[in-house]
């Protein structure tokens, strides 16, 4: 039982410290950190906070007494509850072995980030005190880590290429003065995410084209100096939402239960997708959705044959292609009877819906050739052609990348 709990505490310490502080504190569970000034006592001081916190599921509706076994194992109508447990100061487990307790370590913060003596917690579990010290202006890391993550999301590459490791083994920032300046002003603006996003998207860096000059390719092939915009690949969640919006079927309602993103009847934003820690959704995982069991510093980006096969055959993609084709043929009904002007108008409409632009002359010519038919009276054949054409536009790079 204690060994299982120790694994839970490590998971929480690791997630909190890597995501918010950019430090690999969990490495100090068995011994002092080999590279950073983090001791085992530091680790167990943080673990004591989570050991003093009780977590459980509680049904939202408690009408009557439920018999054991009648409720689902993971009911959708339940909420995760955190409450104060008995304050606990763990002993340092020597070499990480729960059977070898060492000296007691009081609930507190990391010594290296504490001004003077280690900041210790005394109010209940210490969760509130931990949250306050993490976002304290005296803490030099949290704002930098957060700014770095937002920068990476908007620009396409982080200033620190190891977003969850700002320690001695992490990568140094490519633009340290810029990171420090944004972090300082971010805190001065009351940690306003809206301000930070506005500051970045209004910059000349964000407004650059992703087309690199020959000189930029020669001098800075990795674009570390930000001579041009990084080409950004959309996450699978944004890509799915983009297709739903283009086909006119996106349900943008706020709140509610989790959904299955592969269910054709579920058209809500993918942020509401149900994520199981034991079995990831195949659509999401095919496009690099991270493992839900561990902290992911950044998403991998892969291009595989399985992704291409999914785009050509998945029912979700086929359904959105049908809907996009239906929009074009409904607004331009003469396109299904072989009328050239109607076909041109419908092709332009598809480009506007999917790419937010007009087709080039070459793209328009290719589209007209693809949609040409010897028998315009065959309505079924025309519908298939328009669906296939819409799907060809959907699976193109332009729906998955931002240039």
PDB file of C-alpha atoms in Angstrom, residues 31-193:
ATOM      1  CA  UNK A  31      19.291  10.210  -4.036  1.00  0.00           C
ATOM      2  CA  UNK A  32      20.273  13.854  -4.298  1.00  0.00           C
ATOM      3  CA  UNK A  33      19.939  15.152  -7.855  1.00  0.00           C
ATOM      4  CA  UNK A  34      23.112  14.391  -9.793  1.00  0.00           C
ATOM      5  CA  UNK A  35      23.212  17.682 -11.703  1.00  0.00           C
ATOM      6  CA  UNK A  36      20.915  20.255 -10.073  1.00  0.00           C
ATOM      7  CA  UNK A  37      21.020  21.553  -6.448  1.00  0.00           C
ATOM      8  CA  UNK A  38      17.984  19.498  -5.401  1.00  0.00           C
ATOM      9  CA  UNK A  39      18.240  17.127  -2.441  1.00  0.00           C
ATOM     10  CA  UNK A  40      16.189  14.115  -1.434  1.00  0.00           C
ATOM     11  CA  UNK A  41      14.892  16.217   1.454  1.00  0.00           C
ATOM     12  CA  UNK A  42      13.542  18.689  -1.130  1.00  0.00           C
ATOM     13  CA  UNK A  43      11.713  15.900  -2.922  1.00  0.00           C
ATOM     14  CA  UNK A  44      10.112  14.504   0.235  1.00  0.00           C
ATOM     15  CA  UNK A  45       9.146  17.993   1.423  1.00  0.00           C
ATOM     16  CA  UNK A  46       7.037  18.347  -1.727  1.00  0.00           C
ATOM     17  CA  UNK A  47       5.808  14.749  -1.588  1.00  0.00           C
ATOM     18  CA  UNK A  48       4.582  15.416   1.959  1.00  0.00           C
ATOM     19  CA  UNK A  49       2.162  18.018   0.563  1.00  0.00           C
ATOM     20  CA  UNK A  50       0.516  15.437  -1.681  1.00  0.00           C
ATOM     21  CA  UNK A  51       0.660  12.787   1.035  1.00  0.00           C
ATOM     22  CA  UNK A  52      -1.458  15.180   3.128  1.00  0.00           C
ATOM     23  CA  UNK A  53      -4.102  15.401   0.392  1.00  0.00           C
ATOM     24  CA  UNK A  54      -6.912  12.896  -0.078  1.00  0.00           C
ATOM     25  CA  UNK A  55      -8.365  12.422  -3.567  1.00  0.00           C
ATOM     26  CA  UNK A  56     -11.460  10.450  -4.558  1.00  0.00           C
ATOM     27  CA  UNK A  57     -14.443  10.410  -6.948  1.00  0.00           C
ATOM     28  CA  UNK A  58     -17.859  11.550  -5.793  1.00  0.00           C
ATOM     29  CA  UNK A  59     -21.052  11.164  -7.878  1.00  0.00           C
ATOM     30  CA  UNK A  60     -22.705  14.434  -8.837  1.00  0.00           C
ATOM     31  CA  UNK A  61     -26.122  12.990  -8.028  1.00  0.00           C
ATOM     32  CA  UNK A  62     -26.530  11.119  -4.753  1.00  0.00           C
ATOM     33  CA  UNK A  63     -30.220  10.209  -4.828  1.00  0.00           C
ATOM     34  CA  UNK A  64     -30.591   7.279  -2.481  1.00  0.00           C
ATOM     35  CA  UNK A  65     -28.036   4.681  -1.513  1.00  0.00           C
ATOM     36  CA  UNK A  66     -26.317   2.920  -4.403  1.00  0.00           C
ATOM     37  CA  UNK A  67     -25.619  -0.774  -4.063  1.00  0.00           C
ATOM     38  CA  UNK A  68     -22.006  -1.781  -4.445  1.00  0.00           C
ATOM     39  CA  UNK A  69     -21.213  -2.803  -8.020  1.00  0.00           C
ATOM     40  CA  UNK A  70     -24.183  -1.031  -9.617  1.00  0.00           C
ATOM     41  CA  UNK A  71     -22.222   2.102 -10.500  1.00  0.00           C
ATOM     42  CA  UNK A  72     -19.857   2.167 -13.446  1.00  0.00           C
ATOM     43  CA  UNK A  73     -16.182   1.953 -12.634  1.00  0.00           C
ATOM     44  CA  UNK A  74     -15.573   5.422 -14.094  1.00  0.00           C
ATOM     45  CA  UNK A  75     -18.997   7.116 -14.044  1.00  0.00           C
ATOM     46  CA  UNK A  76     -19.423  10.112 -16.333  1.00  0.00           C
ATOM     47  CA  UNK A  77     -21.549  11.871 -13.719  1.00  0.00           C
ATOM     48  CA  UNK A  78     -18.774  12.044 -11.120  1.00  0.00           C
ATOM     49  CA  UNK A  79     -16.341  14.742 -10.137  1.00  0.00           C
ATOM     50  CA  UNK A  80     -12.810  14.439  -8.809  1.00  0.00           C
ATOM     51  CA  UNK A  81     -12.649  15.725  -5.246  1.00  0.00           C
ATOM     52  CA  UNK A  82      -9.569  16.905  -3.371  1.00  0.00           C
ATOM     53  CA  UNK A  83      -9.771  17.506   0.352  1.00  0.00           C
ATOM     54  CA  UNK A  84      -7.471  18.027   3.264  1.00  0.00           C
ATOM     55  CA  UNK A  85      -6.263  14.883   4.967  1.00  0.00           C
ATOM     56  CA  UNK A  86      -4.190  14.634   8.113  1.00  0.00           C
ATOM     57  CA  UNK A  87      -1.023  16.737   7.637  1.00  0.00           C
ATOM     58  CA  UNK A  88       1.834  14.323   7.050  1.00  0.00           C
ATOM     59  CA  UNK A  89       5.569  14.924   7.081  1.00  0.00           C
ATOM     60  CA  UNK A  90       7.186  12.016   5.276  1.00  0.00           C
ATOM     61  CA  UNK A  91      10.474  10.471   6.176  1.00  0.00           C
ATOM     62  CA  UNK A  92      13.145  10.361   3.496  1.00  0.00           C
ATOM     63  CA  UNK A  93      13.039   6.835   2.073  1.00  0.00           C
ATOM     64  CA  UNK A  94      16.673   5.811   1.767  1.00  0.00           C
ATOM     65  CA  UNK A  95      17.432   4.857  -1.848  1.00  0.00           C
ATOM     66  CA  UNK A  96      13.713   5.275  -2.500  1.00  0.00           C
ATOM     67  CA  UNK A  97      12.876   2.151  -0.496  1.00  0.00           C
ATOM     68  CA  UNK A  98       9.694   2.593   1.559  1.00  0.00           C
ATOM     69  CA  UNK A  99      10.994  -0.068   3.948  1.00  0.00           C
ATOM     70  CA  UNK A 100      14.017   2.093   4.833  1.00  0.00           C
ATOM     71  CA  UNK A 101      12.726   5.336   6.375  1.00  0.00           C
ATOM     72  CA  UNK A 102      15.291   8.000   7.188  1.00  0.00           C
ATOM     73  CA  UNK A 103      15.017  11.463   8.758  1.00  0.00           C
ATOM     74  CA  UNK A 104      11.730  13.347   8.656  1.00  0.00           C
ATOM     75  CA  UNK A 105      11.282  16.042   5.999  1.00  0.00           C
ATOM     76  CA  UNK A 106       8.793  18.822   6.812  1.00  0.00           C
ATOM     77  CA  UNK A 107       6.308  20.006   4.195  1.00  0.00           C
ATOM     78  CA  UNK A 108       7.963  22.805   2.263  1.00  0.00           C
ATOM     79  CA  UNK A 109       9.420  24.193  -0.960  1.00  0.00           C
ATOM     80  CA  UNK A 110      12.732  23.638  -2.720  1.00  0.00           C
ATOM     81  CA  UNK A 111      15.710  25.062  -0.850  1.00  0.00           C
ATOM     82  CA  UNK A 112      17.325  26.365  -4.055  1.00  0.00           C
ATOM     83  CA  UNK A 113      14.239  28.470  -4.865  1.00  0.00           C
ATOM     84  CA  UNK A 114      13.651  29.677  -1.304  1.00  0.00           C
ATOM     85  CA  UNK A 115      14.926  33.115  -0.276  1.00  0.00           C
ATOM     86  CA  UNK A 116      17.236  32.283   2.624  1.00  0.00           C
ATOM     87  CA  UNK A 117      16.044  29.301   4.648  1.00  0.00           C
ATOM     88  CA  UNK A 118      13.779  26.692   3.091  1.00  0.00           C
ATOM     89  CA  UNK A 119      10.151  27.857   2.908  1.00  0.00           C
ATOM     90  CA  UNK A 120       8.143  25.485   5.116  1.00  0.00           C
ATOM     91  CA  UNK A 121       4.381  24.974   5.058  1.00  0.00           C
ATOM     92  CA  UNK A 122       2.256  24.821   8.182  1.00  0.00           C
ATOM     93  CA  UNK A 123      -1.338  25.424   7.060  1.00  0.00           C
ATOM     94  CA  UNK A 124      -3.110  22.116   6.525  1.00  0.00           C
ATOM     95  CA  UNK A 125      -1.680  20.008   3.728  1.00  0.00           C
ATOM     96  CA  UNK A 126       0.335  22.929   2.391  1.00  0.00           C
ATOM     97  CA  UNK A 127      -1.288  22.867  -1.056  1.00  0.00           C
ATOM     98  CA  UNK A 128      -2.337  26.530  -0.932  1.00  0.00           C
ATOM     99  CA  UNK A 129       1.064  27.609   0.355  1.00  0.00           C
ATOM    100  CA  UNK A 130       2.741  25.587  -2.392  1.00  0.00           C
ATOM    101  CA  UNK A 131       0.561  27.246  -5.043  1.00  0.00           C
ATOM    102  CA  UNK A 132       1.369  30.692  -3.636  1.00  0.00           C
ATOM    103  CA  UNK A 133       5.117  30.144  -3.566  1.00  0.00           C
ATOM    104  CA  UNK A 134       5.092  28.704  -7.109  1.00  0.00           C
ATOM    105  CA  UNK A 135       3.552  31.929  -8.474  1.00  0.00           C
ATOM    106  CA  UNK A 136       5.490  34.220  -6.161  1.00  0.00           C
ATOM    107  CA  UNK A 137       7.392  37.074  -7.827  1.00  0.00           C
ATOM    108  CA  UNK A 138      10.426  35.847  -5.891  1.00  0.00           C
ATOM    109  CA  UNK A 139      10.333  32.574  -7.847  1.00  0.00           C
ATOM    110  CA  UNK A 140      12.452  33.097 -10.973  1.00  0.00           C
ATOM    111  CA  UNK A 141      11.267  30.038 -12.884  1.00  0.00           C
ATOM    112  CA  UNK A 142       7.481  29.793 -13.120  1.00  0.00           C
ATOM    113  CA  UNK A 143       6.934  32.854 -15.312  1.00  0.00           C
ATOM    114  CA  UNK A 144       9.813  31.896 -17.619  1.00  0.00           C
ATOM    115  CA  UNK A 145       8.534  28.333 -18.007  1.00  0.00           C
ATOM    116  CA  UNK A 146       5.013  29.546 -18.748  1.00  0.00           C
ATOM    117  CA  UNK A 147       6.120  32.233 -21.214  1.00  0.00           C
ATOM    118  CA  UNK A 148       8.313  29.688 -22.972  1.00  0.00           C
ATOM    119  CA  UNK A 149       5.360  27.317 -23.433  1.00  0.00           C
ATOM    120  CA  UNK A 150       3.070  30.053 -24.783  1.00  0.00           C
ATOM    121  CA  UNK A 151       5.825  31.267 -27.121  1.00  0.00           C
ATOM    122  CA  UNK A 152       6.285  27.724 -28.447  1.00  0.00           C
ATOM    123  CA  UNK A 153       2.547  27.367 -29.029  1.00  0.00           C
ATOM    124  CA  UNK A 154       2.275  30.611 -30.986  1.00  0.00           C
ATOM    125  CA  UNK A 155       5.629  30.778 -32.772  1.00  0.00           C
ATOM    126  CA  UNK A 156       6.099  27.063 -33.412  1.00  0.00           C
ATOM    127  CA  UNK A 157       9.341  26.569 -31.457  1.00  0.00           C
ATOM    128  CA  UNK A 158      10.257  27.393 -27.828  1.00  0.00           C
ATOM    129  CA  UNK A 159      12.933  29.822 -26.715  1.00  0.00           C
ATOM    130  CA  UNK A 160      14.212  27.016 -24.466  1.00  0.00           C
ATOM    131  CA  UNK A 161      14.135  23.806 -26.477  1.00  0.00           C
ATOM    132  CA  UNK A 162      13.810  21.692 -23.312  1.00  0.00           C
ATOM    133  CA  UNK A 163      10.526  23.215 -22.010  1.00  0.00           C
ATOM    134  CA  UNK A 164      10.323  20.973 -18.941  1.00  0.00           C
ATOM    135  CA  UNK A 165      13.995  21.129 -17.986  1.00  0.00           C
ATOM    136  CA  UNK A 166      15.439  24.523 -17.104  1.00  0.00           C
ATOM    137  CA  UNK A 167      18.142  22.826 -15.039  1.00  0.00           C
ATOM    138  CA  UNK A 168      21.826  22.426 -15.806  1.00  0.00           C
ATOM    139  CA  UNK A 169      21.163  19.571 -18.241  1.00  0.00           C
ATOM    140  CA  UNK A 170      18.521  21.529 -20.147  1.00  0.00           C
ATOM    141  CA  UNK A 171      19.169  23.648 -23.221  1.00  0.00           C
ATOM    142  CA  UNK A 172      20.040  27.333 -22.756  1.00  0.00           C
ATOM    143  CA  UNK A 173      17.538  29.858 -24.162  1.00  0.00           C
ATOM    144  CA  UNK A 174      18.132  31.043 -27.711  1.00  0.00           C
ATOM    145  CA  UNK A 175      17.111  34.592 -26.704  1.00  0.00           C
ATOM    146  CA  UNK A 176      17.669  34.921 -22.917  1.00  0.00           C
ATOM    147  CA  UNK A 177      17.017  38.688 -22.776  1.00  0.00           C
ATOM    148  CA  UNK A 178      13.711  38.261 -24.599  1.00  0.00           C
ATOM    149  CA  UNK A 179      12.629  35.471 -22.248  1.00  0.00           C
ATOM    150  CA  UNK A 180      13.553  37.497 -19.156  1.00  0.00           C
ATOM    151  CA  UNK A 181      11.799  40.608 -20.464  1.00  0.00           C
ATOM    152  CA  UNK A 182       8.566  38.802 -21.338  1.00  0.00           C
ATOM    153  CA  UNK A 183       8.562  36.936 -18.012  1.00  0.00           C
ATOM    154  CA  UNK A 184       9.098  40.118 -15.979  1.00  0.00           C
ATOM    155  CA  UNK A 185       6.388  42.049 -17.817  1.00  0.00           C
ATOM    156  CA  UNK A 186       4.058  39.039 -17.687  1.00  0.00           C
ATOM    157  CA  UNK A 187       4.238  39.070 -13.879  1.00  0.00           C
ATOM    158  CA  UNK A 188       3.912  42.864 -13.800  1.00  0.00           C
ATOM    159  CA  UNK A 189       0.702  42.536 -15.841  1.00  0.00           C
ATOM    160  CA  UNK A 190      -0.809  40.279 -13.199  1.00  0.00           C
ATOM    161  CA  UNK A 191       0.002  37.002 -14.974  1.00  0.00           C
ATOM    162  CA  UNK A 192      -2.468  37.943 -17.717  1.00  0.00           C
ATOM    163  CA  UNK A 193      -2.464  35.294 -20.437  1.00  0.00           C
TER     164      UNK A 193
END
